[in-house]
């Protein structure tokens, strides 16, 4: 699997925050990203039981429907005291309106109900890249930290306002977006993708 500079790549997401981050990661490699939302591609039902299974499902659906290579992300928040929840259901906890204020409030409520004193958590990201009706490759990255309430910051999306990465006292939503992109779970997965040699310099 090789994608030379100038290749069109479908970002298989309708989440604009996620699309922006992926486009920023792709920018230096001369890849022309277009989102599944821009192409009016339907969102497949996420029936996988792991982050990689869901990322592969989305990448395959977008690649086969568009006829172009597709990159899909499945990511979520893993809270140790909640036995890994919300995990692969992170987006679903935000409800049909994808209101993550609801999801963050639910996490805080469930931690209080458990009497939790350990707020450690991690973000997990699986990236899958698929060729139309062909090969698929997947990569996974993580970033560790802890949760902090109430939510702080307006620079991120999803659960960013309650996640403080290890070694920091700011949430992902307070950190400069470029700095966050350099250290995030998505960046770690993307680094593994780059090291695979999929993006080539030749035209």
PDB file of C-alpha atoms in Angstrom:
ATOM      1  CA  UNK A   1       0.000   0.000   0.000  1.00  0.00           C
ATOM      2  CA  UNK A   2       1.503   3.330  -1.107  1.00  0.00           C
ATOM      3  CA  UNK A   3       0.034   6.843  -1.362  1.00  0.00           C
ATOM      4  CA  UNK A   4       2.256   9.357  -3.216  1.00  0.00           C
ATOM      5  CA  UNK A   5       2.094  13.125  -2.684  1.00  0.00           C
ATOM      6  CA  UNK A   6      -0.992  14.626  -4.305  1.00  0.00           C
ATOM      7  CA  UNK A   7      -3.134  11.554  -3.600  1.00  0.00           C
ATOM      8  CA  UNK A   8      -6.747  12.160  -2.616  1.00  0.00           C
ATOM      9  CA  UNK A   9      -7.614  10.533   0.698  1.00  0.00           C
ATOM     10  CA  UNK A  10     -11.108  10.352   2.165  1.00  0.00           C
ATOM     11  CA  UNK A  11     -11.198  11.099   5.891  1.00  0.00           C
ATOM     12  CA  UNK A  12     -14.001   8.767   6.936  1.00  0.00           C
ATOM     13  CA  UNK A  13     -15.598  10.979   9.553  1.00  0.00           C
ATOM     14  CA  UNK A  14     -18.461  13.454   9.921  1.00  0.00           C
ATOM     15  CA  UNK A  15     -16.927  14.845  13.141  1.00  0.00           C
ATOM     16  CA  UNK A  16     -15.468  18.203  12.104  1.00  0.00           C
ATOM     17  CA  UNK A  17     -13.122  18.423  15.097  1.00  0.00           C
ATOM     18  CA  UNK A  18     -11.654  15.045  14.259  1.00  0.00           C
ATOM     19  CA  UNK A  19     -11.451  15.921  10.547  1.00  0.00           C
ATOM     20  CA  UNK A  20      -9.518  19.116  11.367  1.00  0.00           C
ATOM     21  CA  UNK A  21      -6.975  17.198  13.459  1.00  0.00           C
ATOM     22  CA  UNK A  22      -6.462  14.538  10.796  1.00  0.00           C
ATOM     23  CA  UNK A  23      -6.117  17.147   8.047  1.00  0.00           C
ATOM     24  CA  UNK A  24      -3.463  18.936  10.138  1.00  0.00           C
ATOM     25  CA  UNK A  25      -1.539  15.676  10.504  1.00  0.00           C
ATOM     26  CA  UNK A  26      -1.806  14.937   6.765  1.00  0.00           C
ATOM     27  CA  UNK A  27      -0.832  18.439   5.618  1.00  0.00           C
ATOM     28  CA  UNK A  28       2.974  18.049   5.660  1.00  0.00           C
ATOM     29  CA  UNK A  29       2.772  14.883   3.553  1.00  0.00           C
ATOM     30  CA  UNK A  30       1.162  16.397   0.456  1.00  0.00           C
ATOM     31  CA  UNK A  31      -2.020  14.359   0.756  1.00  0.00           C
ATOM     32  CA  UNK A  32      -5.303  15.938  -0.394  1.00  0.00           C
ATOM     33  CA  UNK A  33      -7.889  15.112   2.285  1.00  0.00           C
ATOM     34  CA  UNK A  34     -11.643  15.293   1.755  1.00  0.00           C
ATOM     35  CA  UNK A  35     -14.124  14.334   4.462  1.00  0.00           C
ATOM     36  CA  UNK A  36     -16.831  11.711   4.184  1.00  0.00           C
ATOM     37  CA  UNK A  37     -19.258  14.457   5.196  1.00  0.00           C
ATOM     38  CA  UNK A  38     -18.208  16.610   2.227  1.00  0.00           C
ATOM     39  CA  UNK A  39     -18.798  13.623  -0.084  1.00  0.00           C
ATOM     40  CA  UNK A  40     -22.211  12.958   1.552  1.00  0.00           C
ATOM     41  CA  UNK A  41     -21.157   9.390   2.367  1.00  0.00           C
ATOM     42  CA  UNK A  42     -23.400   7.607   4.862  1.00  0.00           C
ATOM     43  CA  UNK A  43     -22.060   6.807   8.326  1.00  0.00           C
ATOM     44  CA  UNK A  44     -21.896   3.025   8.813  1.00  0.00           C
ATOM     45  CA  UNK A  45     -23.166   1.505  12.031  1.00  0.00           C
ATOM     46  CA  UNK A  46     -20.262   0.873  14.409  1.00  0.00           C
ATOM     47  CA  UNK A  47     -20.771  -2.780  15.298  1.00  0.00           C
ATOM     48  CA  UNK A  48     -17.157  -3.652  16.146  1.00  0.00           C
ATOM     49  CA  UNK A  49     -16.111  -4.640  19.671  1.00  0.00           C
ATOM     50  CA  UNK A  50     -12.725  -2.893  19.545  1.00  0.00           C
ATOM     51  CA  UNK A  51     -11.425   0.481  18.376  1.00  0.00           C
ATOM     52  CA  UNK A  52      -9.556  -1.185  15.493  1.00  0.00           C
ATOM     53  CA  UNK A  53     -12.612  -3.172  14.382  1.00  0.00           C
ATOM     54  CA  UNK A  54     -14.710   0.009  14.186  1.00  0.00           C
ATOM     55  CA  UNK A  55     -11.968   1.991  12.421  1.00  0.00           C
ATOM     56  CA  UNK A  56     -11.593  -0.755   9.821  1.00  0.00           C
ATOM     57  CA  UNK A  57     -15.349  -0.929   9.305  1.00  0.00           C
ATOM     58  CA  UNK A  58     -15.505   2.845   8.641  1.00  0.00           C
ATOM     59  CA  UNK A  59     -12.405   2.914   6.421  1.00  0.00           C
ATOM     60  CA  UNK A  60     -13.657   0.009   4.322  1.00  0.00           C
ATOM     61  CA  UNK A  61     -17.124   1.553   3.879  1.00  0.00           C
ATOM     62  CA  UNK A  62     -15.722   4.957   2.820  1.00  0.00           C
ATOM     63  CA  UNK A  63     -13.102   3.506   0.454  1.00  0.00           C
ATOM     64  CA  UNK A  64     -15.541   1.171  -1.297  1.00  0.00           C
ATOM     65  CA  UNK A  65     -18.268   3.841  -1.574  1.00  0.00           C
ATOM     66  CA  UNK A  66     -15.977   6.629  -2.835  1.00  0.00           C
ATOM     67  CA  UNK A  67     -13.540   4.644  -4.967  1.00  0.00           C
ATOM     68  CA  UNK A  68     -10.646   6.408  -3.208  1.00  0.00           C
ATOM     69  CA  UNK A  69      -8.312   5.376  -0.374  1.00  0.00           C
ATOM     70  CA  UNK A  70      -9.898   6.186   2.993  1.00  0.00           C
ATOM     71  CA  UNK A  71      -8.545   6.848   6.459  1.00  0.00           C
ATOM     72  CA  UNK A  72     -10.819   6.222   9.436  1.00  0.00           C
ATOM     73  CA  UNK A  73     -10.336   6.944  13.093  1.00  0.00           C
ATOM     74  CA  UNK A  74     -12.074   5.273  16.005  1.00  0.00           C
ATOM     75  CA  UNK A  75     -11.138   6.770  19.295  1.00  0.00           C
ATOM     76  CA  UNK A  76     -12.461   7.056  22.784  1.00  0.00           C
ATOM     77  CA  UNK A  77     -11.889   7.694  26.441  1.00  0.00           C
ATOM     78  CA  UNK A  78     -10.962   4.810  28.741  1.00  0.00           C
ATOM     79  CA  UNK A  79     -11.607   5.550  32.436  1.00  0.00           C
ATOM     80  CA  UNK A  80      -9.903   3.110  34.785  1.00  0.00           C
ATOM     81  CA  UNK A  81     -12.409   3.473  37.641  1.00  0.00           C
ATOM     82  CA  UNK A  82     -15.280   2.787  35.212  1.00  0.00           C
ATOM     83  CA  UNK A  83     -13.622  -0.431  33.988  1.00  0.00           C
ATOM     84  CA  UNK A  84     -12.732   1.128  30.654  1.00  0.00           C
ATOM     85  CA  UNK A  85     -16.033   2.911  29.980  1.00  0.00           C
ATOM     86  CA  UNK A  86     -17.097   4.745  27.921  1.00  0.00           C
ATOM     87  CA  UNK A  87     -14.456   3.148  25.646  1.00  0.00           C
ATOM     88  CA  UNK A  88     -15.748   2.236  22.198  1.00  0.00           C
ATOM     89  CA  UNK A  89     -19.087   3.780  23.186  1.00  0.00           C
ATOM     90  CA  UNK A  90     -17.551   7.226  23.830  1.00  0.00           C
ATOM     91  CA  UNK A  91     -19.471   8.951  21.011  1.00  0.00           C
ATOM     92  CA  UNK A  92     -22.705   7.167  21.895  1.00  0.00           C
ATOM     93  CA  UNK A  93     -22.566   8.449  25.476  1.00  0.00           C
ATOM     94  CA  UNK A  94     -22.992  11.926  23.961  1.00  0.00           C
ATOM     95  CA  UNK A  95     -26.409  10.928  22.584  1.00  0.00           C
ATOM     96  CA  UNK A  96     -27.943  11.494  19.148  1.00  0.00           C
ATOM     97  CA  UNK A  97     -27.141  15.227  19.295  1.00  0.00           C
ATOM     98  CA  UNK A  98     -23.472  14.390  20.068  1.00  0.00           C
ATOM     99  CA  UNK A  99     -23.576  16.690  23.080  1.00  0.00           C
ATOM    100  CA  UNK A 100     -20.436  15.813  25.005  1.00  0.00           C
ATOM    101  CA  UNK A 101     -21.529  17.952  27.946  1.00  0.00           C
ATOM    102  CA  UNK A 102     -24.036  15.165  28.632  1.00  0.00           C
ATOM    103  CA  UNK A 103     -21.323  12.515  28.335  1.00  0.00           C
ATOM    104  CA  UNK A 104     -18.898  14.372  30.621  1.00  0.00           C
ATOM    105  CA  UNK A 105     -21.631  14.889  33.221  1.00  0.00           C
ATOM    106  CA  UNK A 106     -22.436  11.176  33.082  1.00  0.00           C
ATOM    107  CA  UNK A 107     -18.801  10.264  33.702  1.00  0.00           C
ATOM    108  CA  UNK A 108     -18.599  12.622  36.678  1.00  0.00           C
ATOM    109  CA  UNK A 109     -21.879  11.246  38.086  1.00  0.00           C
ATOM    110  CA  UNK A 110     -20.791   7.605  37.734  1.00  0.00           C
ATOM    111  CA  UNK A 111     -17.417   8.310  39.353  1.00  0.00           C
ATOM    112  CA  UNK A 112     -19.161   9.976  42.298  1.00  0.00           C
ATOM    113  CA  UNK A 113     -21.616   7.100  42.642  1.00  0.00           C
ATOM    114  CA  UNK A 114     -18.699   4.662  42.796  1.00  0.00           C
ATOM    115  CA  UNK A 115     -16.887   6.835  45.335  1.00  0.00           C
ATOM    116  CA  UNK A 116     -13.897   6.759  42.997  1.00  0.00           C
ATOM    117  CA  UNK A 117     -10.655   8.370  44.114  1.00  0.00           C
ATOM    118  CA  UNK A 118      -8.622   7.209  41.106  1.00  0.00           C
ATOM    119  CA  UNK A 119      -9.361   9.462  38.137  1.00  0.00           C
ATOM    120  CA  UNK A 120      -6.735   7.975  35.810  1.00  0.00           C
ATOM    121  CA  UNK A 121      -7.765   7.697  32.201  1.00  0.00           C
ATOM    122  CA  UNK A 122      -6.402   7.404  28.716  1.00  0.00           C
ATOM    123  CA  UNK A 123      -7.444   8.305  25.212  1.00  0.00           C
ATOM    124  CA  UNK A 124      -7.127   5.514  22.648  1.00  0.00           C
ATOM    125  CA  UNK A 125      -7.075   6.008  18.884  1.00  0.00           C
ATOM    126  CA  UNK A 126      -7.167   3.405  16.126  1.00  0.00           C
ATOM    127  CA  UNK A 127      -6.396   4.579  12.601  1.00  0.00           C
ATOM    128  CA  UNK A 128      -7.237   2.362   9.639  1.00  0.00           C
ATOM    129  CA  UNK A 129      -6.394   3.104   6.023  1.00  0.00           C
ATOM    130  CA  UNK A 130      -8.140   1.140   3.286  1.00  0.00           C
ATOM    131  CA  UNK A 131      -7.820   0.883  -0.472  1.00  0.00           C
ATOM    132  CA  UNK A 132     -11.086   0.522  -2.447  1.00  0.00           C
ATOM    133  CA  UNK A 133     -12.057  -3.154  -2.365  1.00  0.00           C
ATOM    134  CA  UNK A 134      -8.493  -3.947  -1.316  1.00  0.00           C
ATOM    135  CA  UNK A 135      -5.832  -3.848   1.366  1.00  0.00           C
ATOM    136  CA  UNK A 136      -6.387  -2.377   4.833  1.00  0.00           C
ATOM    137  CA  UNK A 137      -3.869  -1.525   7.569  1.00  0.00           C
ATOM    138  CA  UNK A 138      -4.459  -0.372  11.146  1.00  0.00           C
ATOM    139  CA  UNK A 139      -2.437   1.390  13.842  1.00  0.00           C
ATOM    140  CA  UNK A 140      -3.236   2.223  17.481  1.00  0.00           C
ATOM    141  CA  UNK A 141      -1.989   4.972  19.801  1.00  0.00           C
ATOM    142  CA  UNK A 142      -2.660   6.041  23.383  1.00  0.00           C
ATOM    143  CA  UNK A 143      -2.108   9.049  25.624  1.00  0.00           C
ATOM    144  CA  UNK A 144      -2.354   8.696  29.411  1.00  0.00           C
ATOM    145  CA  UNK A 145      -3.523  11.207  31.984  1.00  0.00           C
ATOM    146  CA  UNK A 146      -6.325  11.866  34.459  1.00  0.00           C
ATOM    147  CA  UNK A 147      -9.774  13.442  34.543  1.00  0.00           C
ATOM    148  CA  UNK A 148     -10.536  16.828  36.060  1.00  0.00           C
ATOM    149  CA  UNK A 149     -13.928  18.384  36.842  1.00  0.00           C
ATOM    150  CA  UNK A 150     -15.577  20.703  36.030  1.00  0.00           C
ATOM    151  CA  UNK A 151     -14.717  20.780  32.308  1.00  0.00           C
ATOM    152  CA  UNK A 152     -12.219  23.488  31.341  1.00  0.00           C
ATOM    153  CA  UNK A 153     -11.249  25.067  28.025  1.00  0.00           C
ATOM    154  CA  UNK A 154     -12.866  25.628  24.648  1.00  0.00           C
ATOM    155  CA  UNK A 155     -10.103  24.677  22.207  1.00  0.00           C
ATOM    156  CA  UNK A 156     -10.756  20.966  21.842  1.00  0.00           C
ATOM    157  CA  UNK A 157     -13.748  18.740  21.210  1.00  0.00           C
ATOM    158  CA  UNK A 158     -15.355  15.655  22.690  1.00  0.00           C
ATOM    159  CA  UNK A 159     -13.954  14.813  26.141  1.00  0.00           C
ATOM    160  CA  UNK A 160     -10.986  17.202  25.820  1.00  0.00           C
ATOM    161  CA  UNK A 161     -12.281  19.612  28.518  1.00  0.00           C
ATOM    162  CA  UNK A 162     -11.966  16.962  31.274  1.00  0.00           C
ATOM    163  CA  UNK A 163      -8.750  15.203  30.178  1.00  0.00           C
ATOM    164  CA  UNK A 164      -5.400  16.334  31.592  1.00  0.00           C
ATOM    165  CA  UNK A 165      -2.447  14.588  29.895  1.00  0.00           C
ATOM    166  CA  UNK A 166       0.347  13.216  32.080  1.00  0.00           C
ATOM    167  CA  UNK A 167       2.872  15.901  32.995  1.00  0.00           C
ATOM    168  CA  UNK A 168       0.443  18.782  32.384  1.00  0.00           C
ATOM    169  CA  UNK A 169      -1.984  20.747  34.546  1.00  0.00           C
ATOM    170  CA  UNK A 170      -4.076  21.951  31.602  1.00  0.00           C
ATOM    171  CA  UNK A 171      -6.819  19.995  29.874  1.00  0.00           C
ATOM    172  CA  UNK A 172      -6.603  19.092  26.190  1.00  0.00           C
ATOM    173  CA  UNK A 173      -9.191  21.830  25.599  1.00  0.00           C
ATOM    174  CA  UNK A 174      -6.893  24.445  27.165  1.00  0.00           C
ATOM    175  CA  UNK A 175      -3.680  23.404  25.401  1.00  0.00           C
ATOM    176  CA  UNK A 176      -2.692  25.017  22.106  1.00  0.00           C
ATOM    177  CA  UNK A 177      -4.157  22.806  19.328  1.00  0.00           C
ATOM    178  CA  UNK A 178      -0.804  22.248  17.614  1.00  0.00           C
ATOM    179  CA  UNK A 179       0.794  21.179  20.906  1.00  0.00           C
ATOM    180  CA  UNK A 180      -2.125  18.835  21.532  1.00  0.00           C
ATOM    181  CA  UNK A 181      -1.841  17.413  18.009  1.00  0.00           C
ATOM    182  CA  UNK A 182       1.844  16.664  18.631  1.00  0.00           C
ATOM    183  CA  UNK A 183       1.176  14.594  21.765  1.00  0.00           C
ATOM    184  CA  UNK A 184      -2.293  13.143  21.289  1.00  0.00           C
ATOM    185  CA  UNK A 185      -3.383   9.523  20.964  1.00  0.00           C
ATOM    186  CA  UNK A 186      -4.175  10.344  17.327  1.00  0.00           C
ATOM    187  CA  UNK A 187      -0.617  11.648  16.821  1.00  0.00           C
ATOM    188  CA  UNK A 188       0.865   8.450  18.300  1.00  0.00           C
ATOM    189  CA  UNK A 189      -1.230   6.290  15.977  1.00  0.00           C
ATOM    190  CA  UNK A 190      -0.367   8.568  13.047  1.00  0.00           C
ATOM    191  CA  UNK A 191       3.365   8.259  13.795  1.00  0.00           C
ATOM    192  CA  UNK A 192       3.050   4.484  13.507  1.00  0.00           C
ATOM    193  CA  UNK A 193       1.192   4.931  10.206  1.00  0.00           C
ATOM    194  CA  UNK A 194       3.995   7.176   8.893  1.00  0.00           C
ATOM    195  CA  UNK A 195       6.664   4.675   9.896  1.00  0.00           C
ATOM    196  CA  UNK A 196       4.859   2.037   7.837  1.00  0.00           C
ATOM    197  CA  UNK A 197       5.933   3.895   4.679  1.00  0.00           C
ATOM    198  CA  UNK A 198       2.413   4.273   3.247  1.00  0.00           C
ATOM    199  CA  UNK A 199       2.968   7.930   2.350  1.00  0.00           C
ATOM    200  CA  UNK A 200       5.687   8.239  -0.281  1.00  0.00           C
ATOM    201  CA  UNK A 201       7.378  11.329  -1.680  1.00  0.00           C
ATOM    202  CA  UNK A 202       7.177  10.279  -5.347  1.00  0.00           C
ATOM    203  CA  UNK A 203       4.365  11.458  -7.595  1.00  0.00           C
TER     204      UNK A 203
END
